[in-house]
mmCIF file with all atom_site columns, C-alpha atoms in Angstrom:
data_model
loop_
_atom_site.group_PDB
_atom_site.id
_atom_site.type_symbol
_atom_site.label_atom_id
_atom_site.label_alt_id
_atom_site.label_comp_id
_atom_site.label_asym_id
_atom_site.label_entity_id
_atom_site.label_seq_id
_atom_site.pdbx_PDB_ins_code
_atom_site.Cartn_x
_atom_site.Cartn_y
_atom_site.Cartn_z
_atom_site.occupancy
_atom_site.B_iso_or_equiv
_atom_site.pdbx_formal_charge
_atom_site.auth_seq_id
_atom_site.auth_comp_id
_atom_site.auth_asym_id
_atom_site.auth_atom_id
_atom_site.pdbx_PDB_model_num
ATOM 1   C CA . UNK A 1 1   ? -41.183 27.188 64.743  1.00 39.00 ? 1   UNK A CA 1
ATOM 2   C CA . UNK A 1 2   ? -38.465 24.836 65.864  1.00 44.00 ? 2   UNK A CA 1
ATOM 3   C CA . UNK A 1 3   ? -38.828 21.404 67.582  1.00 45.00 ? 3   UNK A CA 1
ATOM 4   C CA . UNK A 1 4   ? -39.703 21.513 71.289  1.00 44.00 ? 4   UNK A CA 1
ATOM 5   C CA . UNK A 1 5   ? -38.328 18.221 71.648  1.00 42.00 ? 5   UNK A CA 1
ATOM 6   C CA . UNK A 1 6   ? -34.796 20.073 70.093  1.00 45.00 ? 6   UNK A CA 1
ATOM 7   C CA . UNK A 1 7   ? -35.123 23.105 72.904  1.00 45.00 ? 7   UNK A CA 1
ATOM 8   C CA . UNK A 1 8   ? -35.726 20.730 75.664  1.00 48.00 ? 8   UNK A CA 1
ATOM 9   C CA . UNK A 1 9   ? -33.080 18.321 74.922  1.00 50.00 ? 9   UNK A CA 1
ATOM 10  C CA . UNK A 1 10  ? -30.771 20.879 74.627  1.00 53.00 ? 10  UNK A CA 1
ATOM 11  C CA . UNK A 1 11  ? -31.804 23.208 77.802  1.00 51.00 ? 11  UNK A CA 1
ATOM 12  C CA . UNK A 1 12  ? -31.611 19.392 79.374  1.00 53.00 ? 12  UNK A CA 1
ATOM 13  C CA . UNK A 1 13  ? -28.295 19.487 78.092  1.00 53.00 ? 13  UNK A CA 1
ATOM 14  C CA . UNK A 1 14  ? -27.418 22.293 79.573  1.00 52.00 ? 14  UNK A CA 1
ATOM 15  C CA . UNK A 1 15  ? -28.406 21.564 83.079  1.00 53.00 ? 15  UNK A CA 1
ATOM 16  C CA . UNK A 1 16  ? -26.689 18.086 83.124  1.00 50.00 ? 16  UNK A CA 1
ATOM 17  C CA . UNK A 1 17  ? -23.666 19.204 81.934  1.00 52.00 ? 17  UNK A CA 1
ATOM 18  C CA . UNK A 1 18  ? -23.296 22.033 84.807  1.00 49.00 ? 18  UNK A CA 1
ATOM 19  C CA . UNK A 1 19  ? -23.962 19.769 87.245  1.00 46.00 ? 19  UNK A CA 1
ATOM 20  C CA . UNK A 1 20  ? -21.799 17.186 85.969  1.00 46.00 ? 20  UNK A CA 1
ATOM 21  C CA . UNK A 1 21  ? -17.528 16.788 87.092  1.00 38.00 ? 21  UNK A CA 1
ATOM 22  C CA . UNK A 1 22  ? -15.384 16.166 84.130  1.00 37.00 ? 22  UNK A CA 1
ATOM 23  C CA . UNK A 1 23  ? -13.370 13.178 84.375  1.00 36.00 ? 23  UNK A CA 1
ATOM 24  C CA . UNK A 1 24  ? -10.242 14.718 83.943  1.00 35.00 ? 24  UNK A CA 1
ATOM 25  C CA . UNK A 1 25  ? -11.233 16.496 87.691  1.00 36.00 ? 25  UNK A CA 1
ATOM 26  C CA . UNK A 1 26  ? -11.830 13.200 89.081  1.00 36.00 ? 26  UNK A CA 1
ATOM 27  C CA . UNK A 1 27  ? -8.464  11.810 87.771  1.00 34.00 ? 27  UNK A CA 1
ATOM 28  C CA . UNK A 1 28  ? -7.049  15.363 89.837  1.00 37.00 ? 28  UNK A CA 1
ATOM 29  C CA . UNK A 1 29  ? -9.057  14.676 92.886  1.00 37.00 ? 29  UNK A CA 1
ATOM 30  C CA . UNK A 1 30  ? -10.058 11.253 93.543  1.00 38.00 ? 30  UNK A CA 1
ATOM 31  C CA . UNK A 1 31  ? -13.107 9.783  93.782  1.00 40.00 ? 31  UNK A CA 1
ATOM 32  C CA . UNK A 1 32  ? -14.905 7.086  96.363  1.00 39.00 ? 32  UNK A CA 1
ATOM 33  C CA . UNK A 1 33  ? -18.174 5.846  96.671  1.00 38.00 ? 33  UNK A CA 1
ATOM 34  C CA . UNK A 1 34  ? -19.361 7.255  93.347  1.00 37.00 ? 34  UNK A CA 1
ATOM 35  C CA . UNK A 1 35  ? -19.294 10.743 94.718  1.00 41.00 ? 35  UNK A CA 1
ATOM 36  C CA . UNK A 1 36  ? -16.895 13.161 93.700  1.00 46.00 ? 36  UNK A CA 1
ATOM 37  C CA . UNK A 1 37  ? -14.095 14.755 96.266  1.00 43.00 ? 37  UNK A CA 1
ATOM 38  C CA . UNK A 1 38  ? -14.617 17.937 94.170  1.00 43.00 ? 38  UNK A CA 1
ATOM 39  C CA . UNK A 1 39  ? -18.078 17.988 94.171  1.00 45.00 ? 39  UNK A CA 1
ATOM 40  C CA . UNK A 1 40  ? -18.325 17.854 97.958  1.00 42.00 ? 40  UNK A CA 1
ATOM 41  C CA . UNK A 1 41  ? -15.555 20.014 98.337  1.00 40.00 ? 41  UNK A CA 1
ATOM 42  C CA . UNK A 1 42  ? -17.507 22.983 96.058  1.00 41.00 ? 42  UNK A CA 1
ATOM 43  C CA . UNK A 1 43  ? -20.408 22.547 98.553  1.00 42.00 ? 43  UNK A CA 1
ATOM 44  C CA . UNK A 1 44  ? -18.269 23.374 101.923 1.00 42.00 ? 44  UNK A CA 1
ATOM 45  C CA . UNK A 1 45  ? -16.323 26.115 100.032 1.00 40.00 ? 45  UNK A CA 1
ATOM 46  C CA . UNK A 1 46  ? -16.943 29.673 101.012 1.00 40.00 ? 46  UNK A CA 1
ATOM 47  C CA . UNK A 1 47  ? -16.471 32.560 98.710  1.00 39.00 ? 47  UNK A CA 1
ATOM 48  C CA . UNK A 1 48  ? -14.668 35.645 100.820 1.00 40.00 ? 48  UNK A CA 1
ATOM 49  C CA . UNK A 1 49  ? -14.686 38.722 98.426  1.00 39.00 ? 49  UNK A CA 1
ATOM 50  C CA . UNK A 1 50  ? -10.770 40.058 98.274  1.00 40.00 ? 50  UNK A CA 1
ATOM 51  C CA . UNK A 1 51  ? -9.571  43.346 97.543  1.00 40.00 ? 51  UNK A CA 1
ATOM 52  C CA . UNK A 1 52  ? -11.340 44.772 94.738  1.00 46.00 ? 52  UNK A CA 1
ATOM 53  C CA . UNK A 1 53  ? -8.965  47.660 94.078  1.00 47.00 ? 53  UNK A CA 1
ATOM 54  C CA . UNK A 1 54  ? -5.913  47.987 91.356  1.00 50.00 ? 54  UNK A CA 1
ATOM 55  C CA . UNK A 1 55  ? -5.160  49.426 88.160  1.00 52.00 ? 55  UNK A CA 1
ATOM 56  C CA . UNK A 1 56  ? -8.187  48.134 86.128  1.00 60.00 ? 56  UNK A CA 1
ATOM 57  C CA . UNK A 1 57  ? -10.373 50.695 85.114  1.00 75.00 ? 57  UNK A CA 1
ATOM 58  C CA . UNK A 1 58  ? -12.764 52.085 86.934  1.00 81.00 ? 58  UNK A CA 1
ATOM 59  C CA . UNK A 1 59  ? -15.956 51.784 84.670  1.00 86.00 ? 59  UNK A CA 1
ATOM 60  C CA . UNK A 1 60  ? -15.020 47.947 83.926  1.00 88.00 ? 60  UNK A CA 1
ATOM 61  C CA . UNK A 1 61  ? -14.329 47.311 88.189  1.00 87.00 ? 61  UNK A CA 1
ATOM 62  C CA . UNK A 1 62  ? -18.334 49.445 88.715  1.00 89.00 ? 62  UNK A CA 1
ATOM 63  C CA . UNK A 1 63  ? -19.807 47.277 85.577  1.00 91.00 ? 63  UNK A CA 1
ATOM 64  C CA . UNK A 1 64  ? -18.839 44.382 87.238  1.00 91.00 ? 64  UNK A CA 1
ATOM 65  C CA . UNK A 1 65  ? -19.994 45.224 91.141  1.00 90.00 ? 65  UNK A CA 1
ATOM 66  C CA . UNK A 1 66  ? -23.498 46.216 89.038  1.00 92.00 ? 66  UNK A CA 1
ATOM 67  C CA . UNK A 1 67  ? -23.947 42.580 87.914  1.00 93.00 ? 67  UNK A CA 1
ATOM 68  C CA . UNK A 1 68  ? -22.931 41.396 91.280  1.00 91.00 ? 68  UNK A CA 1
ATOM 69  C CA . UNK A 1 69  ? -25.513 43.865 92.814  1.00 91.00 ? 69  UNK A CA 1
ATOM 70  C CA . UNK A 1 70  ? -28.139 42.245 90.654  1.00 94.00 ? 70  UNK A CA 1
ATOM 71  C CA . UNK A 1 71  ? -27.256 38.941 90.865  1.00 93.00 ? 71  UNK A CA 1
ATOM 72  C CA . UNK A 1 72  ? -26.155 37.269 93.885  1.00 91.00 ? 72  UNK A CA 1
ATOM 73  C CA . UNK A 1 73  ? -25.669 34.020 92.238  1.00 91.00 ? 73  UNK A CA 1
ATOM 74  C CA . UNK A 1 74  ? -22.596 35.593 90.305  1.00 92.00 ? 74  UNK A CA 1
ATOM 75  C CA . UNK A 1 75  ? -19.025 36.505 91.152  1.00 90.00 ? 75  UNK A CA 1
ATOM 76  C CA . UNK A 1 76  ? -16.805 38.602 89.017  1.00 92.00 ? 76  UNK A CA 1
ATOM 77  C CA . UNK A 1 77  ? -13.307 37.260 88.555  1.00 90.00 ? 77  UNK A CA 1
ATOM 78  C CA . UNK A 1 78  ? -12.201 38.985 85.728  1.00 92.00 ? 78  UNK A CA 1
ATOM 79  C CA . UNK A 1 79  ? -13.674 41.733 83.543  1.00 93.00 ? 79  UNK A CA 1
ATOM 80  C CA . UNK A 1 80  ? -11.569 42.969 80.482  1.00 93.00 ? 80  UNK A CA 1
ATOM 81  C CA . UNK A 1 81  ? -12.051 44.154 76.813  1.00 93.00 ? 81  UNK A CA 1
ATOM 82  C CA . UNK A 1 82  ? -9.213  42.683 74.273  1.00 93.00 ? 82  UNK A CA 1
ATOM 83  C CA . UNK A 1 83  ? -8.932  45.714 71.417  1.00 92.00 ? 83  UNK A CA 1
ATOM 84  C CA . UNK A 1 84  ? -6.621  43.738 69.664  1.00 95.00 ? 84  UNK A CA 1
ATOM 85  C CA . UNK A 1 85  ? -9.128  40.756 68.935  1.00 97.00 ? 85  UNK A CA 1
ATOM 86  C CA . UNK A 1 86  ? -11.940 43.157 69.860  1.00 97.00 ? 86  UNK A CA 1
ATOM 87  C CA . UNK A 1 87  ? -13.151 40.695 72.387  1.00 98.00 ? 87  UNK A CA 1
ATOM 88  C CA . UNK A 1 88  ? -14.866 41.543 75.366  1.00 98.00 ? 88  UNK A CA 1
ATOM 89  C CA . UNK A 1 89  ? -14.376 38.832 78.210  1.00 97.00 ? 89  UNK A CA 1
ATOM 90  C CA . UNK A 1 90  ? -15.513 38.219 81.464  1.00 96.00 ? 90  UNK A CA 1
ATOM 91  C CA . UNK A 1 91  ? -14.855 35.398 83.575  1.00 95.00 ? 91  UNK A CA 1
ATOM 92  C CA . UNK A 1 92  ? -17.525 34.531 86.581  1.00 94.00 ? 92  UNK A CA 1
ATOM 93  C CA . UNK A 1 93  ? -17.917 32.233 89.131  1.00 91.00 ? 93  UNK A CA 1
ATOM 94  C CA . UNK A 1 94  ? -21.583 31.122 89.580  1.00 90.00 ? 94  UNK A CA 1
ATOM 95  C CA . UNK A 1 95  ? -23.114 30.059 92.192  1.00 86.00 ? 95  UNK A CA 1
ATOM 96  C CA . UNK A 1 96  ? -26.056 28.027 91.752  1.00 86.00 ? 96  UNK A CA 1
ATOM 97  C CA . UNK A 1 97  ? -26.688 24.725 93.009  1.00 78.00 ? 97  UNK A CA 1
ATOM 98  C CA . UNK A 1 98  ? -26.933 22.056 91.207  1.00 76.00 ? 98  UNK A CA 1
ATOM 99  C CA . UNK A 1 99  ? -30.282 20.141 91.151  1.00 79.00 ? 99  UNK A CA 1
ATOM 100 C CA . UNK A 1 100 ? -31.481 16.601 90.216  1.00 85.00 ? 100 UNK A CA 1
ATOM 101 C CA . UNK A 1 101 ? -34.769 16.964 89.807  1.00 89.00 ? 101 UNK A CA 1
ATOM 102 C CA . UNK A 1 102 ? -36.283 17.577 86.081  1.00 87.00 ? 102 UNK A CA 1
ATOM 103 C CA . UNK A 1 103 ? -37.826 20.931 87.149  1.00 89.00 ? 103 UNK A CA 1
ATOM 104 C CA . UNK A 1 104 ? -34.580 21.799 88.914  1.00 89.00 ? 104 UNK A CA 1
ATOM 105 C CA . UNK A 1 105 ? -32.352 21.285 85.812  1.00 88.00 ? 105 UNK A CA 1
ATOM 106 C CA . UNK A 1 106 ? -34.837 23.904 84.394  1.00 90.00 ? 106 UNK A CA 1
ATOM 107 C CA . UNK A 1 107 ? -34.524 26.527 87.223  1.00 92.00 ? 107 UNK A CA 1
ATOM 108 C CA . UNK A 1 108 ? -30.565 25.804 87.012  1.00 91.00 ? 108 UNK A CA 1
ATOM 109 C CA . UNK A 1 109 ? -30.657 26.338 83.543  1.00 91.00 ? 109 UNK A CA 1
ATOM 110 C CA . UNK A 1 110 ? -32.615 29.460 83.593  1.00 93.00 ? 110 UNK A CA 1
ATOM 111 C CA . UNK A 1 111 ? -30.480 31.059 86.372  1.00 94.00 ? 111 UNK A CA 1
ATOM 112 C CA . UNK A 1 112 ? -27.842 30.468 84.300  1.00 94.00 ? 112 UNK A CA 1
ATOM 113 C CA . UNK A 1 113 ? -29.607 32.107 81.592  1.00 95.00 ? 113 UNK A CA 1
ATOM 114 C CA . UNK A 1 114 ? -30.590 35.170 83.788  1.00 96.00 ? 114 UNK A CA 1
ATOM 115 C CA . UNK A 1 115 ? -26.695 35.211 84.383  1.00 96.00 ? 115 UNK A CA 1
ATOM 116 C CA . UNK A 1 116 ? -25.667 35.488 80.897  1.00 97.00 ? 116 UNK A CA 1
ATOM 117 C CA . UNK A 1 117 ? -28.101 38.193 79.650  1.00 97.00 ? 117 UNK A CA 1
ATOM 118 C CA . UNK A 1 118 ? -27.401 40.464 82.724  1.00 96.00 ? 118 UNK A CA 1
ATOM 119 C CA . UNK A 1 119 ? -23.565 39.921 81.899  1.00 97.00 ? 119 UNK A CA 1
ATOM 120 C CA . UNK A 1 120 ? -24.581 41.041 78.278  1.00 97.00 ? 120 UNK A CA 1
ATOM 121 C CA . UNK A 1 121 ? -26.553 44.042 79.688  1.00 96.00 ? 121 UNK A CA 1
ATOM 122 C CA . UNK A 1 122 ? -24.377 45.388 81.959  1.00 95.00 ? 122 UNK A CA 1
ATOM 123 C CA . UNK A 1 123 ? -21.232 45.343 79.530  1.00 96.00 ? 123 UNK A CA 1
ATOM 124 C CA . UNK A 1 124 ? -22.608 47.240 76.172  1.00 95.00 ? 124 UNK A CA 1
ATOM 125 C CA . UNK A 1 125 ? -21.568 50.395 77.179  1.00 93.00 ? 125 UNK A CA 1
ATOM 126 C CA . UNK A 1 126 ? -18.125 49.392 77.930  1.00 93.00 ? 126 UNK A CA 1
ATOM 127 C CA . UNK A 1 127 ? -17.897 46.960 74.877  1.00 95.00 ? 127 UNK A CA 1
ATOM 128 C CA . UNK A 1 128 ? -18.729 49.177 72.127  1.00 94.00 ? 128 UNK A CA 1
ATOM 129 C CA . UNK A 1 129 ? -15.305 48.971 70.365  1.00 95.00 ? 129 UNK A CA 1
ATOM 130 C CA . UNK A 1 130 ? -15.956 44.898 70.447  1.00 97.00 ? 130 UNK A CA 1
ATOM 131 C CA . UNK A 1 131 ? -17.432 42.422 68.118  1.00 98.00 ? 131 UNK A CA 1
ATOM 132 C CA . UNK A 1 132 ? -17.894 39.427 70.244  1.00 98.00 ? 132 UNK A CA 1
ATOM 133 C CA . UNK A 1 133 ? -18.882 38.647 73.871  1.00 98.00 ? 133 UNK A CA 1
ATOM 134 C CA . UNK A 1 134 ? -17.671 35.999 75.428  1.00 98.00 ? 134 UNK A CA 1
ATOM 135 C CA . UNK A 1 135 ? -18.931 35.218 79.180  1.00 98.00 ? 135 UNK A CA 1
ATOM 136 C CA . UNK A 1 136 ? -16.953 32.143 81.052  1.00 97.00 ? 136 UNK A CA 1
ATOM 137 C CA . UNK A 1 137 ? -18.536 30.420 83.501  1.00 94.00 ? 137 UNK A CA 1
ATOM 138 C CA . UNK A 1 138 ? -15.949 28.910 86.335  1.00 90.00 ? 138 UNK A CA 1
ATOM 139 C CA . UNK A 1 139 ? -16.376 26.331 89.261  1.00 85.00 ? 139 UNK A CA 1
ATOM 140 C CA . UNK A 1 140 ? -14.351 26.882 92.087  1.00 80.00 ? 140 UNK A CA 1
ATOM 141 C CA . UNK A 1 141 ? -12.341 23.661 93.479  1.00 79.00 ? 141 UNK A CA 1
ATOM 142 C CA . UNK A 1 142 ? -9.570  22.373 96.090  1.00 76.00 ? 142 UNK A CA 1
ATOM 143 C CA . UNK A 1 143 ? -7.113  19.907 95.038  1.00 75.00 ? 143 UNK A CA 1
ATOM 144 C CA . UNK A 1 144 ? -4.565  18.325 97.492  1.00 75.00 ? 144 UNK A CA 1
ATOM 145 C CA . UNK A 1 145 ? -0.867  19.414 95.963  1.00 70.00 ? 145 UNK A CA 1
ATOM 146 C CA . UNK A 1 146 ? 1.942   17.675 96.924  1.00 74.00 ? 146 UNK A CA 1
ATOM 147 C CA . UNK A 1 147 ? 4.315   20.278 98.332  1.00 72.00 ? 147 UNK A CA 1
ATOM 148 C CA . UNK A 1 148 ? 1.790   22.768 99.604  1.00 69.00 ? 148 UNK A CA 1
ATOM 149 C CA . UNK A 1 149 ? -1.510  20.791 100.710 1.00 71.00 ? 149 UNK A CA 1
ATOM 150 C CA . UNK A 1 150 ? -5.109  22.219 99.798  1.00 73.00 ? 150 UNK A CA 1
ATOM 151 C CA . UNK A 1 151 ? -5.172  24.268 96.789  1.00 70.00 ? 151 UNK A CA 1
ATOM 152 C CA . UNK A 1 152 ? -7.744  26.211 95.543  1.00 73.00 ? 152 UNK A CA 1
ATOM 153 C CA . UNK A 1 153 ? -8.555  26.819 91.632  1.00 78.00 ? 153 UNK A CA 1
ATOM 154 C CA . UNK A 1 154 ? -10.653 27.574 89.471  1.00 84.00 ? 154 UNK A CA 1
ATOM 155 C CA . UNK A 1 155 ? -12.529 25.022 86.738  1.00 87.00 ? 155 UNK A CA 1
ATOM 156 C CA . UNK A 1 156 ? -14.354 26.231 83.200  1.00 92.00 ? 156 UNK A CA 1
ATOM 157 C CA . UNK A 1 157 ? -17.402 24.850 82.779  1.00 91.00 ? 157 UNK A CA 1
ATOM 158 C CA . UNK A 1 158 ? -18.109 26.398 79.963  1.00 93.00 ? 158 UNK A CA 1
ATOM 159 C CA . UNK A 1 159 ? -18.070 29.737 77.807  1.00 96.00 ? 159 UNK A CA 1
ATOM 160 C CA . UNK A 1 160 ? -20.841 31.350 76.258  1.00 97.00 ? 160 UNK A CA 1
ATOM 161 C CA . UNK A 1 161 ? -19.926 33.874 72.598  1.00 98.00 ? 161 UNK A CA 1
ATOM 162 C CA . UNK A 1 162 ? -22.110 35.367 70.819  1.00 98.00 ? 162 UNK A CA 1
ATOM 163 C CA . UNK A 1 163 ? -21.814 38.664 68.340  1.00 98.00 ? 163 UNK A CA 1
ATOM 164 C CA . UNK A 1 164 ? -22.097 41.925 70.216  1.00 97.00 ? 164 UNK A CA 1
ATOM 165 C CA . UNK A 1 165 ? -24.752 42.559 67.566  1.00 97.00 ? 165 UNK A CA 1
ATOM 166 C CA . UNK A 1 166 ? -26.578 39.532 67.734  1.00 98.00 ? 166 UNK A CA 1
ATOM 167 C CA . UNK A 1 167 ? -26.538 39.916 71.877  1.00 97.00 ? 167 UNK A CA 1
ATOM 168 C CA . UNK A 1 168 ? -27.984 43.745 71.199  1.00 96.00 ? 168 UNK A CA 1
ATOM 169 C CA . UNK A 1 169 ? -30.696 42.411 69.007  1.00 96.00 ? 169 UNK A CA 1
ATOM 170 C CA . UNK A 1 170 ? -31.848 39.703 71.759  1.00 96.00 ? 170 UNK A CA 1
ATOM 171 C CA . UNK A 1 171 ? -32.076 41.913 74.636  1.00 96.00 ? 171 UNK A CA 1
ATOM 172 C CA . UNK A 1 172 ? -34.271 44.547 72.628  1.00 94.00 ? 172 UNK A CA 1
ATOM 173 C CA . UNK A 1 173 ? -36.581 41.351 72.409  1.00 92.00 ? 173 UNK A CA 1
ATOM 174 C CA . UNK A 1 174 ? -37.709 38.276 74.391  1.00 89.00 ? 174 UNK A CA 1
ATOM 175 C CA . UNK A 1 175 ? -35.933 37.152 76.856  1.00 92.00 ? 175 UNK A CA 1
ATOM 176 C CA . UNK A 1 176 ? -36.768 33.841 78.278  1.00 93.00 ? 176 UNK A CA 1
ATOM 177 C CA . UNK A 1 177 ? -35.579 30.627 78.200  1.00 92.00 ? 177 UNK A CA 1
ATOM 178 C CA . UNK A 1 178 ? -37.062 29.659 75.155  1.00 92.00 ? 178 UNK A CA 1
ATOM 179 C CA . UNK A 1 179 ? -35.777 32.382 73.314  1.00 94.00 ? 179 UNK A CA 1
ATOM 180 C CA . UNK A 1 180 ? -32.069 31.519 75.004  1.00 95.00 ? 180 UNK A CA 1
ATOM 181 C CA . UNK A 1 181 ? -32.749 28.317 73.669  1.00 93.00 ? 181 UNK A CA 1
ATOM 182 C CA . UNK A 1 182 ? -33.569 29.247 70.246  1.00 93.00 ? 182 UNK A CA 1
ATOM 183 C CA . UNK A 1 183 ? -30.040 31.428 69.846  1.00 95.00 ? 183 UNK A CA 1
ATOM 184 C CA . UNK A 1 184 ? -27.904 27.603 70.581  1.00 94.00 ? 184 UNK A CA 1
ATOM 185 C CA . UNK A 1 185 ? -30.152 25.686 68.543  1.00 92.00 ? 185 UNK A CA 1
ATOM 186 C CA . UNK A 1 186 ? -29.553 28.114 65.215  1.00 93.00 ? 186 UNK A CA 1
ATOM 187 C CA . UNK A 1 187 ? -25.734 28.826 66.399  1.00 94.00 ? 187 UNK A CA 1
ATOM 188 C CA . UNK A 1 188 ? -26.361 32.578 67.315  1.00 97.00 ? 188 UNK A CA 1
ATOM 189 C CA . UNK A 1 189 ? -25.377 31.998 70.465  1.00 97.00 ? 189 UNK A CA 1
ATOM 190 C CA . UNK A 1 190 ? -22.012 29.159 70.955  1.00 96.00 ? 190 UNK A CA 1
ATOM 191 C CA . UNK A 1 191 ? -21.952 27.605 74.030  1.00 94.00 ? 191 UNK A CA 1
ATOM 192 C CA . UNK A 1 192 ? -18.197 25.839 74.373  1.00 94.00 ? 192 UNK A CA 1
ATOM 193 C CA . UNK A 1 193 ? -17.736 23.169 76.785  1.00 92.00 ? 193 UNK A CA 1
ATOM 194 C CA . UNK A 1 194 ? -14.047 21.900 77.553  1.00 92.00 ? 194 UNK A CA 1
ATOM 195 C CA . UNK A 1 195 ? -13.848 18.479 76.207  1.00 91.00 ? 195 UNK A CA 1
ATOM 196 C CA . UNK A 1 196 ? -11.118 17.780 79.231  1.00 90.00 ? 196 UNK A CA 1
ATOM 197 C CA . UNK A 1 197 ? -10.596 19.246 82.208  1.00 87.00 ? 197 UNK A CA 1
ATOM 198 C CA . UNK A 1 198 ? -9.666  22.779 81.706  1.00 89.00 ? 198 UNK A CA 1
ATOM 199 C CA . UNK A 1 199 ? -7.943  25.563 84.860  1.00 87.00 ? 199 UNK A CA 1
ATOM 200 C CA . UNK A 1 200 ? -8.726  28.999 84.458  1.00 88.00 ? 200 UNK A CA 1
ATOM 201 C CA . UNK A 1 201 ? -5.316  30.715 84.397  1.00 85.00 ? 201 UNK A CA 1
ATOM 202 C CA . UNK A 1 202 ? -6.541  33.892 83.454  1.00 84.00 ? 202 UNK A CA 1
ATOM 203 C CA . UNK A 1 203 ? -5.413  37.308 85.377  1.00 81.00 ? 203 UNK A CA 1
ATOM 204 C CA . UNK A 1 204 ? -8.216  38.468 87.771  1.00 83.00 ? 204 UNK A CA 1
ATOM 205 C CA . UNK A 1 205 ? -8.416  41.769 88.132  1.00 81.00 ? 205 UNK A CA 1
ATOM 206 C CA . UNK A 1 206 ? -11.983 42.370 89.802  1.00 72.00 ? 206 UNK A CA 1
ATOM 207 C CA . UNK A 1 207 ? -9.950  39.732 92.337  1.00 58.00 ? 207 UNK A CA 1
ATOM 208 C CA . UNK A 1 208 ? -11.472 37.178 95.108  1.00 56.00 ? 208 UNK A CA 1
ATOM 209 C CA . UNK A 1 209 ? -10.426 34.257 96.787  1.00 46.00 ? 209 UNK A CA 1
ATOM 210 C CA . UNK A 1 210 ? -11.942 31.176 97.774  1.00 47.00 ? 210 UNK A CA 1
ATOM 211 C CA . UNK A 1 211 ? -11.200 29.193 101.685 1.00 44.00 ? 211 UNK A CA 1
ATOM 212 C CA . UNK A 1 212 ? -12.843 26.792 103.151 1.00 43.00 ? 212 UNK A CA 1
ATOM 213 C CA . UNK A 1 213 ? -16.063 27.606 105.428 1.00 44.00 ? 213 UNK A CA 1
ATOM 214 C CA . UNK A 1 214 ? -14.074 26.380 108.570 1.00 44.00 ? 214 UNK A CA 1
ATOM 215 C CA . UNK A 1 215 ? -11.264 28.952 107.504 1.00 44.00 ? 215 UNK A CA 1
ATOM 216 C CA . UNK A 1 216 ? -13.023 32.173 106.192 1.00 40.00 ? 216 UNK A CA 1
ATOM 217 C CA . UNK A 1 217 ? -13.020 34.751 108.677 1.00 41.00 ? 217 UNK A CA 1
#
């Protein structure tokens, strides 16, 4: 049995970091009174869902509306398998709230968990022909540009791969926190965290858009 001290540092680890700004995001924004510009600006942002329609597939554009259905802490931004890496991607915006509390970083971190392993669930069918999952978790964000004022976009957090095998033989098992836990600590499961600030500049195509709440119709 591993270390609990090991699994709670690192679900700890977990939780801070999501809750945290990078600095390169407080370089982009600003920052007064110890409180982040982006950080308050996340909390009066609005999600409006866009047009959902287009040329992606139609089993990849229902997968993702499933784990929306089941989650309501998770928004779809791009869904995609890459058969030349044989990669299967998909980019999410989640929606939890951050929390300071010691019990809070553990309901964060298990929401995120939840998150994950529906992502996982939903996608086998369509991910057959892959060998690696890869979910990326994104922040949304305004920044003030110079020749066209408020700008929304969209910051990684972080990106969670594991083998489609290894995510197959999880979810025919335990699934709790503790078990999540144990797949970082012996590098089944990689969880990769920008070391700077890093824009998503992917291609949606399960598409939404973000406006302020005084804004969104």
């Amino acid at each position: 049995m591993r270390p609990r001290w090991l699994f709670l540092s690192l679900i700890a680890a977990i939780a801070v970091s999501g809750c945290s700004v990078f600095p390169g995001l407080r370089v982009l924004t600003g920052e007064d009174s110890g409180s982040s510009q982006a950080e308050r600006t996340v909390q009066n942002i609005e999600l409006v869902m866009g047009d959902k329609s287009g040329s992606t597939d139609s089993s990849l554009l229902n997968t993702a509306y499933r784990i929306e259905a089941a989650d309501n802490l998770v928004d779809i931004i791009e869904i995609r398998e890459d058969a030349e890496t044989h990669e299967f991607n998909v980019t999410l915006l989640f929606l939890a709230a951050p929390q300071n509390t010691p019990q809070g970083q553990r309901d964060w971190a298990d929401a995120l968990r939840q998150a994950v392993e529906l992502t996982w669930r939903a996608v086998l069918p369509e991910s057959e022909a892959s060998d690696l999952l890869r979910v990326t978790i994104v922040a949304p964000a305004q920044i003030d540009t110079l020749d066209n004022g408020p700008s929304f976009v969209g910051i990684i957090n972080r990106s969670f791969e594991i083998d489609r095998a290894d995510a197959v033989s999880y979810l025919q098992g335990e699934r709790s926190l503790q078990a999540f836990g144990d797949l970082l600590v012996d590098g089944t499961l990689r969880d990769l965290q920008p070391d700077a600030l890093e824009l998503y500049s992917g291609t949606p195509n399960h598409p939404m858009f973000v406006a302020p709440t005084n804004e969104a119709g």
